[in-house]
PDB file of C-alpha atoms in Angstrom:
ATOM      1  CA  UNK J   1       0.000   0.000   0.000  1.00 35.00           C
ATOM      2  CA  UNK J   2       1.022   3.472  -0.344  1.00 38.00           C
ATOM      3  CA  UNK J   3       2.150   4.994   3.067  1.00 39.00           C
ATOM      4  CA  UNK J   4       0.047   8.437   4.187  1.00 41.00           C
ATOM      5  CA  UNK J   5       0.901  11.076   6.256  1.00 39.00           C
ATOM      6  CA  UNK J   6       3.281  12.786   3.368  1.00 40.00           C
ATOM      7  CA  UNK J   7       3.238  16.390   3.086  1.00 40.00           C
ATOM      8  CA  UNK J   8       0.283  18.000   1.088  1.00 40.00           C
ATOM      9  CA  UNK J   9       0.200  21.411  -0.810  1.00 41.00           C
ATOM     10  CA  UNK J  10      -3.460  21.628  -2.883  1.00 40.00           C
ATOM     11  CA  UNK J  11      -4.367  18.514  -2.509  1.00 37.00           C
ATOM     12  CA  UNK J  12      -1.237  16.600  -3.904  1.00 40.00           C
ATOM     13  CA  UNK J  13       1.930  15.107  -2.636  1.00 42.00           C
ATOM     14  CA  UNK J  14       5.341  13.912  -3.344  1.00 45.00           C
ATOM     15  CA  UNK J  15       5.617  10.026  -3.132  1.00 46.00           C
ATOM     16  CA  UNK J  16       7.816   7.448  -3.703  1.00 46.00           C
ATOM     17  CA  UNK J  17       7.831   3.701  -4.026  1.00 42.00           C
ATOM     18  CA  UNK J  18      11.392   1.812  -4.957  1.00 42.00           C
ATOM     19  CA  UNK J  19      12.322   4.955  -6.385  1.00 50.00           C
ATOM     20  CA  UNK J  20      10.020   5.799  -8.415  1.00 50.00           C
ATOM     21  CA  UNK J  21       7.644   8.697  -7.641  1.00 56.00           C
ATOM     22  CA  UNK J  22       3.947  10.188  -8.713  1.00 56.00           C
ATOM     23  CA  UNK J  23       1.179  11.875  -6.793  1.00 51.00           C
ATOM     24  CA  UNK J  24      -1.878  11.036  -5.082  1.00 45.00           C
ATOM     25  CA  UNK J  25      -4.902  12.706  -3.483  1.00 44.00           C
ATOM     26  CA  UNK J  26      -4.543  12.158   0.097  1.00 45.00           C
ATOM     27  CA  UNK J  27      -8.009  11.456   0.677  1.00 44.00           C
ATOM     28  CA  UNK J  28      -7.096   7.926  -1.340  1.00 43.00           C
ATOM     29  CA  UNK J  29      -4.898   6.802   0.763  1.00 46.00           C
ATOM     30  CA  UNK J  30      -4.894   2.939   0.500  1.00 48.00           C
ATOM     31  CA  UNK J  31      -6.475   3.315  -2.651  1.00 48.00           C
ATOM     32  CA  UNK J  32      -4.523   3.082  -6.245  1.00 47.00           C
ATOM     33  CA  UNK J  33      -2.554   6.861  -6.970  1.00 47.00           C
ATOM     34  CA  UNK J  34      -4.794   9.406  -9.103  1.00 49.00           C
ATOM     35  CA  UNK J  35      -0.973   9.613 -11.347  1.00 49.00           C
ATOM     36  CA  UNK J  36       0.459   6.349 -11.931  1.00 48.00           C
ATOM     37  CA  UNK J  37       4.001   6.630 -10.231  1.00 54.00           C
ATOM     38  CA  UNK J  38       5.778   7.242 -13.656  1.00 71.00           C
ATOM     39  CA  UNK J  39       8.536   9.797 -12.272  1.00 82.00           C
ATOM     40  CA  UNK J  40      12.148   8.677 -11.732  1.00 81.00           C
ATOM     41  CA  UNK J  41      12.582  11.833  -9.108  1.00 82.00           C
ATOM     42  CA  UNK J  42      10.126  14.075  -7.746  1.00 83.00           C
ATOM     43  CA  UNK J  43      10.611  16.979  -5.351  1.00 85.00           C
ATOM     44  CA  UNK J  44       8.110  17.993  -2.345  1.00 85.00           C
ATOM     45  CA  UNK J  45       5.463  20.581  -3.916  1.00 87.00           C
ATOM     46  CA  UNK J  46       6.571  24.172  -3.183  1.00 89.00           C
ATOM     47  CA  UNK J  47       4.876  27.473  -4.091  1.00 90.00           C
ATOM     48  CA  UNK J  48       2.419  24.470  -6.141  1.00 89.00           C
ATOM     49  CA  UNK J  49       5.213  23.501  -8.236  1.00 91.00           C
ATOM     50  CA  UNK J  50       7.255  20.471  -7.802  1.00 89.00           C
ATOM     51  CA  UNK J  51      10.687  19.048  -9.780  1.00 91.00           C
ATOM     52  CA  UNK J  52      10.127  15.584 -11.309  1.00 89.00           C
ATOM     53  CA  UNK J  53      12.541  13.682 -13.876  1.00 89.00           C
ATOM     54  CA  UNK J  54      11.362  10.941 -16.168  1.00 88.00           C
ATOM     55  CA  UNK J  55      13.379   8.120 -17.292  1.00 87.00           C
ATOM     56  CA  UNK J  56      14.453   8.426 -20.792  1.00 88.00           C
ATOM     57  CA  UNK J  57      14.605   5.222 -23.153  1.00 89.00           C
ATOM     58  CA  UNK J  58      18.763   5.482 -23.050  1.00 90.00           C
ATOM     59  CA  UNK J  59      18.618   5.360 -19.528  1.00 85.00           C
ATOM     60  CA  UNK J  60      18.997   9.441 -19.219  1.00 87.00           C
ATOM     61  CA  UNK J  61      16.410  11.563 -17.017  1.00 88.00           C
ATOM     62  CA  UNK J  62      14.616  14.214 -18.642  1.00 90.00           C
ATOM     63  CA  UNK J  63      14.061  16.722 -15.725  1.00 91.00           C
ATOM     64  CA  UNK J  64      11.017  19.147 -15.955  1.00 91.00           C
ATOM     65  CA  UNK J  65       8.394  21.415 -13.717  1.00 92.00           C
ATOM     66  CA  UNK J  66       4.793  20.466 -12.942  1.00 90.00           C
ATOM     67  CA  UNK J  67       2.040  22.435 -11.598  1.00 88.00           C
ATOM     68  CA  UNK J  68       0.119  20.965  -8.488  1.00 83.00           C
ATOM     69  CA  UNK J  69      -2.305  18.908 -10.680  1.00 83.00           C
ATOM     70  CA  UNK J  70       0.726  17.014 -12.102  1.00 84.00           C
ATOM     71  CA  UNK J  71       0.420  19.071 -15.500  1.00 87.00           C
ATOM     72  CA  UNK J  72       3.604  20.031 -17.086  1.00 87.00           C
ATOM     73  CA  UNK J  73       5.011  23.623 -16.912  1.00 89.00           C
ATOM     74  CA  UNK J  74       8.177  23.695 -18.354  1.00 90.00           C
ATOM     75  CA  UNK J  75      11.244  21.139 -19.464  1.00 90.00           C
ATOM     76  CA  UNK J  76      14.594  22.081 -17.668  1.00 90.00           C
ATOM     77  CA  UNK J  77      18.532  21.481 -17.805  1.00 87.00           C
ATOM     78  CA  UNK J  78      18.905  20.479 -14.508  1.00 88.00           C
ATOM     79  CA  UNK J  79      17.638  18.930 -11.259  1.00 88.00           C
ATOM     80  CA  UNK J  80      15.768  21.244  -9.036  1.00 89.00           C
ATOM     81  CA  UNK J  81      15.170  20.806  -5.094  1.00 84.00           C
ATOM     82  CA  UNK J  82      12.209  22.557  -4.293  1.00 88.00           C
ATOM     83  CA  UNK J  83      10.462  26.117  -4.615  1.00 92.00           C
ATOM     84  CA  UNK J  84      10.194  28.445  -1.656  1.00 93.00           C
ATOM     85  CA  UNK J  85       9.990  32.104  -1.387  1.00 94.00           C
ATOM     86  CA  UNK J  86       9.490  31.584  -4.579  1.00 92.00           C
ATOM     87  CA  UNK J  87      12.764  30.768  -6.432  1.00 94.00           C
ATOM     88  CA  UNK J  88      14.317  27.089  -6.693  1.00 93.00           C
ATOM     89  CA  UNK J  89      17.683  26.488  -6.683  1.00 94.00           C
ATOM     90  CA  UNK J  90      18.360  23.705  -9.676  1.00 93.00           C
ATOM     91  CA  UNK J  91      21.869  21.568 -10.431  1.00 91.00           C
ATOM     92  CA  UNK J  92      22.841  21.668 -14.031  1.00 91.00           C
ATOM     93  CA  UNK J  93      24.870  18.911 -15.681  1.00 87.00           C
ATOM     94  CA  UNK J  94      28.173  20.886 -14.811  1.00 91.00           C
ATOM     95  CA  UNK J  95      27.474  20.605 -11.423  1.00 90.00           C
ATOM     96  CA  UNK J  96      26.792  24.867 -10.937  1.00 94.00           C
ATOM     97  CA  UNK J  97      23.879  25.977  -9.913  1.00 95.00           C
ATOM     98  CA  UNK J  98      21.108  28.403 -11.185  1.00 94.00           C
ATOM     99  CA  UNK J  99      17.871  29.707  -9.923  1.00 94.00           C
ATOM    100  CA  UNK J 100      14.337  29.323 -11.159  1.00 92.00           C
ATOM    101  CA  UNK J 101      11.849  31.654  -9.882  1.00 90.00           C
ATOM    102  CA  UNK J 102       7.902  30.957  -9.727  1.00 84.00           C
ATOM    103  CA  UNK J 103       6.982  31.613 -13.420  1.00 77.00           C
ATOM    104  CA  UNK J 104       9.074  28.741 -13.771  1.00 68.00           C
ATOM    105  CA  UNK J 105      11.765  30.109 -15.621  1.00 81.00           C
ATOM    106  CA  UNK J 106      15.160  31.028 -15.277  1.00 82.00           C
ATOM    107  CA  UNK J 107      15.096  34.455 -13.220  1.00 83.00           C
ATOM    108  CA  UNK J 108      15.541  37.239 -15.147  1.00 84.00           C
ATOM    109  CA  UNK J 109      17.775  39.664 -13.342  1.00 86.00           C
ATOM    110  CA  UNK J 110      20.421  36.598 -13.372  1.00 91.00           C
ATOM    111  CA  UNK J 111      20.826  36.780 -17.160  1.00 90.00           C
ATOM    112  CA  UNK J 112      23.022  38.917 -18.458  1.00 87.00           C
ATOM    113  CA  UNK J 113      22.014  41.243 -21.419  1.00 83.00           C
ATOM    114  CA  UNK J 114      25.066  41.147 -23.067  1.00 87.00           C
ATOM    115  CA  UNK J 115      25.400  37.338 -22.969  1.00 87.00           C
ATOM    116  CA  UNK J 116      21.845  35.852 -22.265  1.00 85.00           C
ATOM    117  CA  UNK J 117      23.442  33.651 -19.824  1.00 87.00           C
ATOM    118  CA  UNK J 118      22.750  33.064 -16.457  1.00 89.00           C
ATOM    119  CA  UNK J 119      24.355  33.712 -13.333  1.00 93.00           C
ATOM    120  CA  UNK J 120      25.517  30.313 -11.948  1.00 94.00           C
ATOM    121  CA  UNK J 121      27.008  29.260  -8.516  1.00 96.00           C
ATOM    122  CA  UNK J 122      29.529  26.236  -7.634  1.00 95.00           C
ATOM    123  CA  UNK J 123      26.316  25.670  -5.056  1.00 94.00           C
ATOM    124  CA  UNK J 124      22.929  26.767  -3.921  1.00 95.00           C
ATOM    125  CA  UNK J 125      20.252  26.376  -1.336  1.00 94.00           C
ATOM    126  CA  UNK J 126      16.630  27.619  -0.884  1.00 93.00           C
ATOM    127  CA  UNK J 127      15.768  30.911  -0.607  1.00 95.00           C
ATOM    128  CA  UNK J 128      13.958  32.634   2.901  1.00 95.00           C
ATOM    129  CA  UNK J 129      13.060  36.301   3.762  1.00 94.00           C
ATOM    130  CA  UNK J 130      14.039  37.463   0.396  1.00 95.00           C
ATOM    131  CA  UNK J 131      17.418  36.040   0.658  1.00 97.00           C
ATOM    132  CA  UNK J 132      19.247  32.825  -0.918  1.00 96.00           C
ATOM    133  CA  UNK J 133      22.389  31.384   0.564  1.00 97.00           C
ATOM    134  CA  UNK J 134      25.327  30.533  -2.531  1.00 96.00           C
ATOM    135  CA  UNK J 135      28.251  29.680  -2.795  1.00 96.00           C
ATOM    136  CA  UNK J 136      31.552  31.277  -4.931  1.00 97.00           C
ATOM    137  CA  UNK J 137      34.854  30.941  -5.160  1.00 96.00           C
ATOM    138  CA  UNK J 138      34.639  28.246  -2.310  1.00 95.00           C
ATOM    139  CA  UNK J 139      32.670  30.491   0.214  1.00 97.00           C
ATOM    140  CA  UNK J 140      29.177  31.169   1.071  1.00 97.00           C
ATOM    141  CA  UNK J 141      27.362  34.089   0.931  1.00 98.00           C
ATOM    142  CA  UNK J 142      23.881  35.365   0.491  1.00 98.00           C
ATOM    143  CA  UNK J 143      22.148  37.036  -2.476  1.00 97.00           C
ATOM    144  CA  UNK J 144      18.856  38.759  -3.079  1.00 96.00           C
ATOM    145  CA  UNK J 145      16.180  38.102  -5.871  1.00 93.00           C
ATOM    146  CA  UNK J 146      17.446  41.244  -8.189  1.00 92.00           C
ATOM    147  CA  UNK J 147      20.498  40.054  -8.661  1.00 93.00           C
ATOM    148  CA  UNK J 148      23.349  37.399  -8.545  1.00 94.00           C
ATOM    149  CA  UNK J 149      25.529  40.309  -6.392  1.00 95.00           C
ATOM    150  CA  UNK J 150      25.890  38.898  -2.975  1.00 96.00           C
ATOM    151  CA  UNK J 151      24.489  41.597  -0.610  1.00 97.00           C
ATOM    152  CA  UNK J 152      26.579  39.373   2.287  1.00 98.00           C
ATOM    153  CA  UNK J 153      30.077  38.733   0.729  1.00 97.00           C
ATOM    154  CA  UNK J 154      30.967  34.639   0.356  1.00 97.00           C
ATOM    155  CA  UNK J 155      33.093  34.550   3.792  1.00 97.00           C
ATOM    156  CA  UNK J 156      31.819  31.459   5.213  1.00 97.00           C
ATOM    157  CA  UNK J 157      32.460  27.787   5.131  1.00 95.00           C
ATOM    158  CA  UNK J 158      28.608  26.881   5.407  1.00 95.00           C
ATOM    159  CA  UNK J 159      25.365  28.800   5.545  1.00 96.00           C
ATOM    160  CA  UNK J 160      22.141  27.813   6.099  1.00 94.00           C
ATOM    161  CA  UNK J 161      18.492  29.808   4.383  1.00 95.00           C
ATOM    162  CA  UNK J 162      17.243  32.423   6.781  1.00 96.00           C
ATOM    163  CA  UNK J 163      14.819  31.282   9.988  1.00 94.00           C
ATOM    164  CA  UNK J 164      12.749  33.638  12.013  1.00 95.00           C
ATOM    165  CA  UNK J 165      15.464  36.702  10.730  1.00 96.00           C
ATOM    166  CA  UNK J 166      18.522  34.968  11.471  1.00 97.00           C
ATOM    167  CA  UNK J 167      20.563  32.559   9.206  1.00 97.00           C
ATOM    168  CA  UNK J 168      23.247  29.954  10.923  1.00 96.00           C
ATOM    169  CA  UNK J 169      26.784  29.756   9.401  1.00 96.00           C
ATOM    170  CA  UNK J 170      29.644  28.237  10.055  1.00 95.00           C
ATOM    171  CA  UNK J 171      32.941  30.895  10.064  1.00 95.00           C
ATOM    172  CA  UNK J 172      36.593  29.581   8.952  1.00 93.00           C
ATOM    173  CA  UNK J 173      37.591  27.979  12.026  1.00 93.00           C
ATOM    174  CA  UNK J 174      34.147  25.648  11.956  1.00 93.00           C
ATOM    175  CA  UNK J 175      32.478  27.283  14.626  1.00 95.00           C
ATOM    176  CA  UNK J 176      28.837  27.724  14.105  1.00 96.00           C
ATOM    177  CA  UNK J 177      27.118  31.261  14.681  1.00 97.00           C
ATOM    178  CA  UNK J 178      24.041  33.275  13.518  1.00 97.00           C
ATOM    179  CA  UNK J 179      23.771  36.559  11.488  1.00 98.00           C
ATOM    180  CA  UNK J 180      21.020  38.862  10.982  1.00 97.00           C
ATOM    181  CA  UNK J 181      20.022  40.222   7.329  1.00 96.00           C
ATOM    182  CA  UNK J 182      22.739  42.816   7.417  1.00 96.00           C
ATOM    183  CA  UNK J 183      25.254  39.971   7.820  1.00 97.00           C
ATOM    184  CA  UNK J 184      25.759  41.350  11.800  1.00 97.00           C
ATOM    185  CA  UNK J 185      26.768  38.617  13.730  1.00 97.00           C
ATOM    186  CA  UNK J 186      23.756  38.088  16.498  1.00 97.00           C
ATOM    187  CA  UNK J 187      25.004  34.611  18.036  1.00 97.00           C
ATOM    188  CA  UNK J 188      28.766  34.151  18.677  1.00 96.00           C
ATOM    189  CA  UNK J 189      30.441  31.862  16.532  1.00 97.00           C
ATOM    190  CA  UNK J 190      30.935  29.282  19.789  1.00 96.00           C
ATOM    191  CA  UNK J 191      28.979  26.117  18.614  1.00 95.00           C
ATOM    192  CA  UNK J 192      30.366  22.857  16.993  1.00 91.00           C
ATOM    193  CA  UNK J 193      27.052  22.383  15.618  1.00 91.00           C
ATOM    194  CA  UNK J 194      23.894  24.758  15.234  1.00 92.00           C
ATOM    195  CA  UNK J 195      20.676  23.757  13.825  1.00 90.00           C
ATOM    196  CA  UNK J 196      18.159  26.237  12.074  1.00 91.00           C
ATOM    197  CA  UNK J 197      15.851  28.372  14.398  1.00 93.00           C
ATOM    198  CA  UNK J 198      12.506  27.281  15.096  1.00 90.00           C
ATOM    199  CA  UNK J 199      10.395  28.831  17.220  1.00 90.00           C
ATOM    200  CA  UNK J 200      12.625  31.187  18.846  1.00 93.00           C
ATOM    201  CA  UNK J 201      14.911  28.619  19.631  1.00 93.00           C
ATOM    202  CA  UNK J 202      18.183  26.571  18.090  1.00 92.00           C
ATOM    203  CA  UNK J 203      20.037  23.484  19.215  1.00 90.00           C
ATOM    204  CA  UNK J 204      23.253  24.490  19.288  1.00 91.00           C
ATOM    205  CA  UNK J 205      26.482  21.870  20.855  1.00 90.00           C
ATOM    206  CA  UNK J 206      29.457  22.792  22.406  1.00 90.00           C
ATOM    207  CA  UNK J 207      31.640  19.342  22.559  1.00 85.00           C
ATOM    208  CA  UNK J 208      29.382  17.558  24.248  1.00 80.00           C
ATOM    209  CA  UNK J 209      26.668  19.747  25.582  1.00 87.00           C
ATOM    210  CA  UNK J 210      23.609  20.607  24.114  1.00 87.00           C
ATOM    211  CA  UNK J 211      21.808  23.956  24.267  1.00 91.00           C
ATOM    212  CA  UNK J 212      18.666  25.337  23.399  1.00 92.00           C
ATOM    213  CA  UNK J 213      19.592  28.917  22.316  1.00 94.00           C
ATOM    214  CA  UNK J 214      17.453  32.339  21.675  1.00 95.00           C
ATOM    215  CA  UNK J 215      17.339  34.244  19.310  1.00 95.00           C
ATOM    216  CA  UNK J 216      19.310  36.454  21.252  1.00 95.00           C
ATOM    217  CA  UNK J 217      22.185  34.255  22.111  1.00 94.00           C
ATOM    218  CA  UNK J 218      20.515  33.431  25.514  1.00 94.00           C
ATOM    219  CA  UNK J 219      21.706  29.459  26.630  1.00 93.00           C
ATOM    220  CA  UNK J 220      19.906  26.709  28.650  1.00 91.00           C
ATOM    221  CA  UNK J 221      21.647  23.755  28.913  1.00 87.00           C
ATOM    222  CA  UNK J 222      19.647  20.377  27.534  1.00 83.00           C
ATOM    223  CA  UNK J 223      21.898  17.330  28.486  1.00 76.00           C
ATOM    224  CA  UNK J 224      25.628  16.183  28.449  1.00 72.00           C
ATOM    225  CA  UNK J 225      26.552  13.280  26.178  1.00 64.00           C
ATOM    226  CA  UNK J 226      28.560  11.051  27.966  1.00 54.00           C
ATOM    227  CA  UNK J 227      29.962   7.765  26.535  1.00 51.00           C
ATOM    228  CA  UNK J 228      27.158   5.585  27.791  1.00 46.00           C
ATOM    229  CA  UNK J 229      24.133   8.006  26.653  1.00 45.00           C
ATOM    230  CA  UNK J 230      24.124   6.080  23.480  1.00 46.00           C
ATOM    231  CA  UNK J 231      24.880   3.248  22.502  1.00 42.00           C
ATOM    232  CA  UNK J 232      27.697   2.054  20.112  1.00 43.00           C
ATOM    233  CA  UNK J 233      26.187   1.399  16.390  1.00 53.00           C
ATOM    234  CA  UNK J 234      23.267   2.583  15.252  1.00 64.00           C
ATOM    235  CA  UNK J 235      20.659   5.253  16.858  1.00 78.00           C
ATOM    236  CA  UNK J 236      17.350   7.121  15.959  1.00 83.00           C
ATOM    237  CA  UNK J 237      17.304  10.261  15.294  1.00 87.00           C
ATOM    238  CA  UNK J 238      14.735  13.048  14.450  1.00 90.00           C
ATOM    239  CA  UNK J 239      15.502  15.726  11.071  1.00 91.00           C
ATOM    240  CA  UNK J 240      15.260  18.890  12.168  1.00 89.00           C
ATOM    241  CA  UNK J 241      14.966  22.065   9.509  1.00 86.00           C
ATOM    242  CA  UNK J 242      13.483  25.422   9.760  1.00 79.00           C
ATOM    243  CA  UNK J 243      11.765  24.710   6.102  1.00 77.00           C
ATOM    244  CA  UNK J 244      11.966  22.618   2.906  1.00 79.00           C
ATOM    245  CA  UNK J 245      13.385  19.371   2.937  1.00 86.00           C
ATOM    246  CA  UNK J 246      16.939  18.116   3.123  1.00 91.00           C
ATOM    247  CA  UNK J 247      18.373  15.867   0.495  1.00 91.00           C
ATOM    248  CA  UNK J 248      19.917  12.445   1.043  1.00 92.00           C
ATOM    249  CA  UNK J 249      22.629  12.037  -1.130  1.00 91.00           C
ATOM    250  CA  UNK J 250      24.102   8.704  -2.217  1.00 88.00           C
ATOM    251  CA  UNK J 251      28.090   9.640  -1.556  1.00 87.00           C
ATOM    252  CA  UNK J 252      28.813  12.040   1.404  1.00 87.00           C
ATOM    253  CA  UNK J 253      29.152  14.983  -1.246  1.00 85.00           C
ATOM    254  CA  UNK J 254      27.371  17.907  -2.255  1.00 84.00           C
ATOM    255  CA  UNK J 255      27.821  16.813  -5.663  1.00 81.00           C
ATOM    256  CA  UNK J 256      26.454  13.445  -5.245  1.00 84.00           C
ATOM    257  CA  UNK J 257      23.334  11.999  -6.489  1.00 85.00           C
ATOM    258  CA  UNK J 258      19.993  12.407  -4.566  1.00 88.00           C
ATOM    259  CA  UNK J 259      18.202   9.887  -3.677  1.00 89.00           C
ATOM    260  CA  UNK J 260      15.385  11.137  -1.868  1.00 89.00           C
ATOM    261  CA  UNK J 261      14.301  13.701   0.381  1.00 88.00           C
ATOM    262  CA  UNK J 262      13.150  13.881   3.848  1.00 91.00           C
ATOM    263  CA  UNK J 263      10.776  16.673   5.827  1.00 88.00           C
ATOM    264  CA  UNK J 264      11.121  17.802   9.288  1.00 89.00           C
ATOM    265  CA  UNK J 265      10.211  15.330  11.943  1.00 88.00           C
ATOM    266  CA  UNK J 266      11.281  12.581  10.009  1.00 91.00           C
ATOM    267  CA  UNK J 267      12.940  10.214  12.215  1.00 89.00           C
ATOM    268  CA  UNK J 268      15.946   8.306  11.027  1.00 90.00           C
ATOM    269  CA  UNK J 269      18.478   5.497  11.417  1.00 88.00           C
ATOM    270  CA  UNK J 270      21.873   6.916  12.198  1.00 87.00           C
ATOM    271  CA  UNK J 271      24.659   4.150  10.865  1.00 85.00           C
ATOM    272  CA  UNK J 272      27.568   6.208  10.762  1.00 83.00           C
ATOM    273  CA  UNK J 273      29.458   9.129  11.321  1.00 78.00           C
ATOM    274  CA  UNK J 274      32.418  10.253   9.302  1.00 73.00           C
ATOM    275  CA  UNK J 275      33.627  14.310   9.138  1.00 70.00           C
ATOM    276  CA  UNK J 276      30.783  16.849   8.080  1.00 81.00           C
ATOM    277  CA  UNK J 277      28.562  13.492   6.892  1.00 88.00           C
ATOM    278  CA  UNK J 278      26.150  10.920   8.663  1.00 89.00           C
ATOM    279  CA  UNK J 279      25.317   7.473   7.399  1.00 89.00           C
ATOM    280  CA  UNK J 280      21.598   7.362   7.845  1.00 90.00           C
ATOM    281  CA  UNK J 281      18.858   5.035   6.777  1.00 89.00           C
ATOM    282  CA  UNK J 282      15.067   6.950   5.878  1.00 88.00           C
ATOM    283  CA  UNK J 283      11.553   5.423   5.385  1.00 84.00           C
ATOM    284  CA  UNK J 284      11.072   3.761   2.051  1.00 76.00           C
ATOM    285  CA  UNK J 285      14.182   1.260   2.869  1.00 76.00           C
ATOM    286  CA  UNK J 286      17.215   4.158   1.313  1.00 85.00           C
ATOM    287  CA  UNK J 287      20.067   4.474   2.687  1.00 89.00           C
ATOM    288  CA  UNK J 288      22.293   7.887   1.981  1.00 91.00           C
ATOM    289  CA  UNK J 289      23.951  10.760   4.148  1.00 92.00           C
ATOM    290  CA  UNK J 290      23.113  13.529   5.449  1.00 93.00           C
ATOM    291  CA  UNK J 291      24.438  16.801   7.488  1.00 89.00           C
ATOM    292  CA  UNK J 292      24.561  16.130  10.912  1.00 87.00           C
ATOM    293  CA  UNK J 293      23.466  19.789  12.114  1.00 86.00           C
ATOM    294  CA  UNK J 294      20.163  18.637  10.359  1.00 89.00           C
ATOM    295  CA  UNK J 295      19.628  16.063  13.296  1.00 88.00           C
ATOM    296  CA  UNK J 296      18.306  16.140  16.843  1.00 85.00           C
ATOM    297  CA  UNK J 297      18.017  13.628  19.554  1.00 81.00           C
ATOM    298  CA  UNK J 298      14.068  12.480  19.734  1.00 76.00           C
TER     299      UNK J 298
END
């Protein structure tokens, strides 16, 4: 049977069944899909689009946009993740990324007049509060929707979108921090790991003590991981994101394929742990990795 509880946008949803993907009306759950699963990949809906790829008859994926009643809107170079604040980051074949806004084309003031090219970035993540986290030249930065000019210089090893006005990055020593919209630092960069805001608050670890932190830097101390508060192998653990999804790849890369995606709350199978990557197995029976900072003891 086909497993409910998925996230709906207008009445459709993202599914997926041995890889392969379609929609359904959630009020059929149990019953046969309204779309036969035909897609090879399929994003989460966003803004009441969604990515999909279809399997091509060499083996290729054709990658293209669909409206929220499965119809499609446009045939693209490139994998997308998902749409929110209305602009999708999407991986062309050269690995750089570009951005799609919600007409579902390439956005405009990224082309150049000169060239008709777009502005592309060695990397790219979803966009929040009118801001979109990118990478160049090996750092990341943030840019707006008008144009490809970061407003917050590339300076950081890691950034994260924006959450309740603040966006968590990671400086050049790998200590995690917050910034506000100006780029002014508004949490010290003191944290080995720092998850997303939610709710006015952030996990945030300092070797191995766990914090819930404010959004004004304020700390109460959760717990102290000590060698026997979990046990050797495998453990559960809950994703944790301030919006979207996250993306498990197949190779503990950024470049590496994606399998599938998972939403916030979804609780997974840690197997491993090796540098800036975790091991983890997701519903559906796929195994990939993940960012840690995306995870949170249940």
């Amino acid at each position: 049977g086909v497993a409910c509880g998925v996230a709906v946008e207008c009445g459709w949803a993202g599914m997926g069944k041995t890889k392969v993907y379609g929609c359904v009306v959630p009020a059929l759950c149990g019953c046969p899909p309204a779309v036969a699963l035909a897609y090879a990949s399929a994003s989460p809906f966003g803004d009441r689009m969604a990515f999909v790829g279809v399997k091509q008859a060499d083996g290729s994926i054709r990658y293209s946009i669909i409206d929220n009643e499965a119809r499609p809107l446009l045939v693209i170079e490139g994998q997308g993740s998902q749409f929110s604040d209305l602009m999708a980051p999407v991986r062309l074949s050269s690995n750089q990324y570009v951005y799609y806004d919600a007409r579902s084309v390439l956005n405009e003031a990224f082309i150049d007049a000169a060239t008709g090219q777009a502005a592309s970035f060695e990397d790219a993540k979803a966009f929040s509060d009118g801001l979109g986290p990118v990478k160049i030249d090996g750092l990341w930065g943030y840019i707006g929707k008008d144009s490809p000019t970061p407003v917050i210089p590339p300076q950081y090893r890691d950034a994260m979108p924006f959450s309740e006005g603040l966006a968590v990055v990671q400086n050049a020593e790998g200590q995690w921090g917050a910034i506000d919209m100006n780029g002014q630092t508004r949490i010290a960069f003191q944290y080995d790991e720092l998850a997303p805001f939610e709710n006015g608050y952030a996990l945030g670890r300092k070797i191995d003590t766990f914090y819930a932190v404010s959004l004004m830097g304020e700390e109460a101390q959760l717990y102290i991981r000590t060698p026997n508060s979990e046990a050797s192998g495998s453990r559960e653990m809950l994703v944790q994101l301030s919006q979207g999804t996250l993306n498990v790849r197949a190779q503990p890369s950024t470049d590496s394929e994606v399998l599938t995606f998972v939403e916030n709350g979804t609780r997974v199978t840690v197997l491993s742990e090796s540098g800036e990557w975790s091991e983890v197995a997701v519903p559906g029976n796929v195994t990939g990795y993940i960012k840690p900072e995306y995870l949170r003891v249940p």
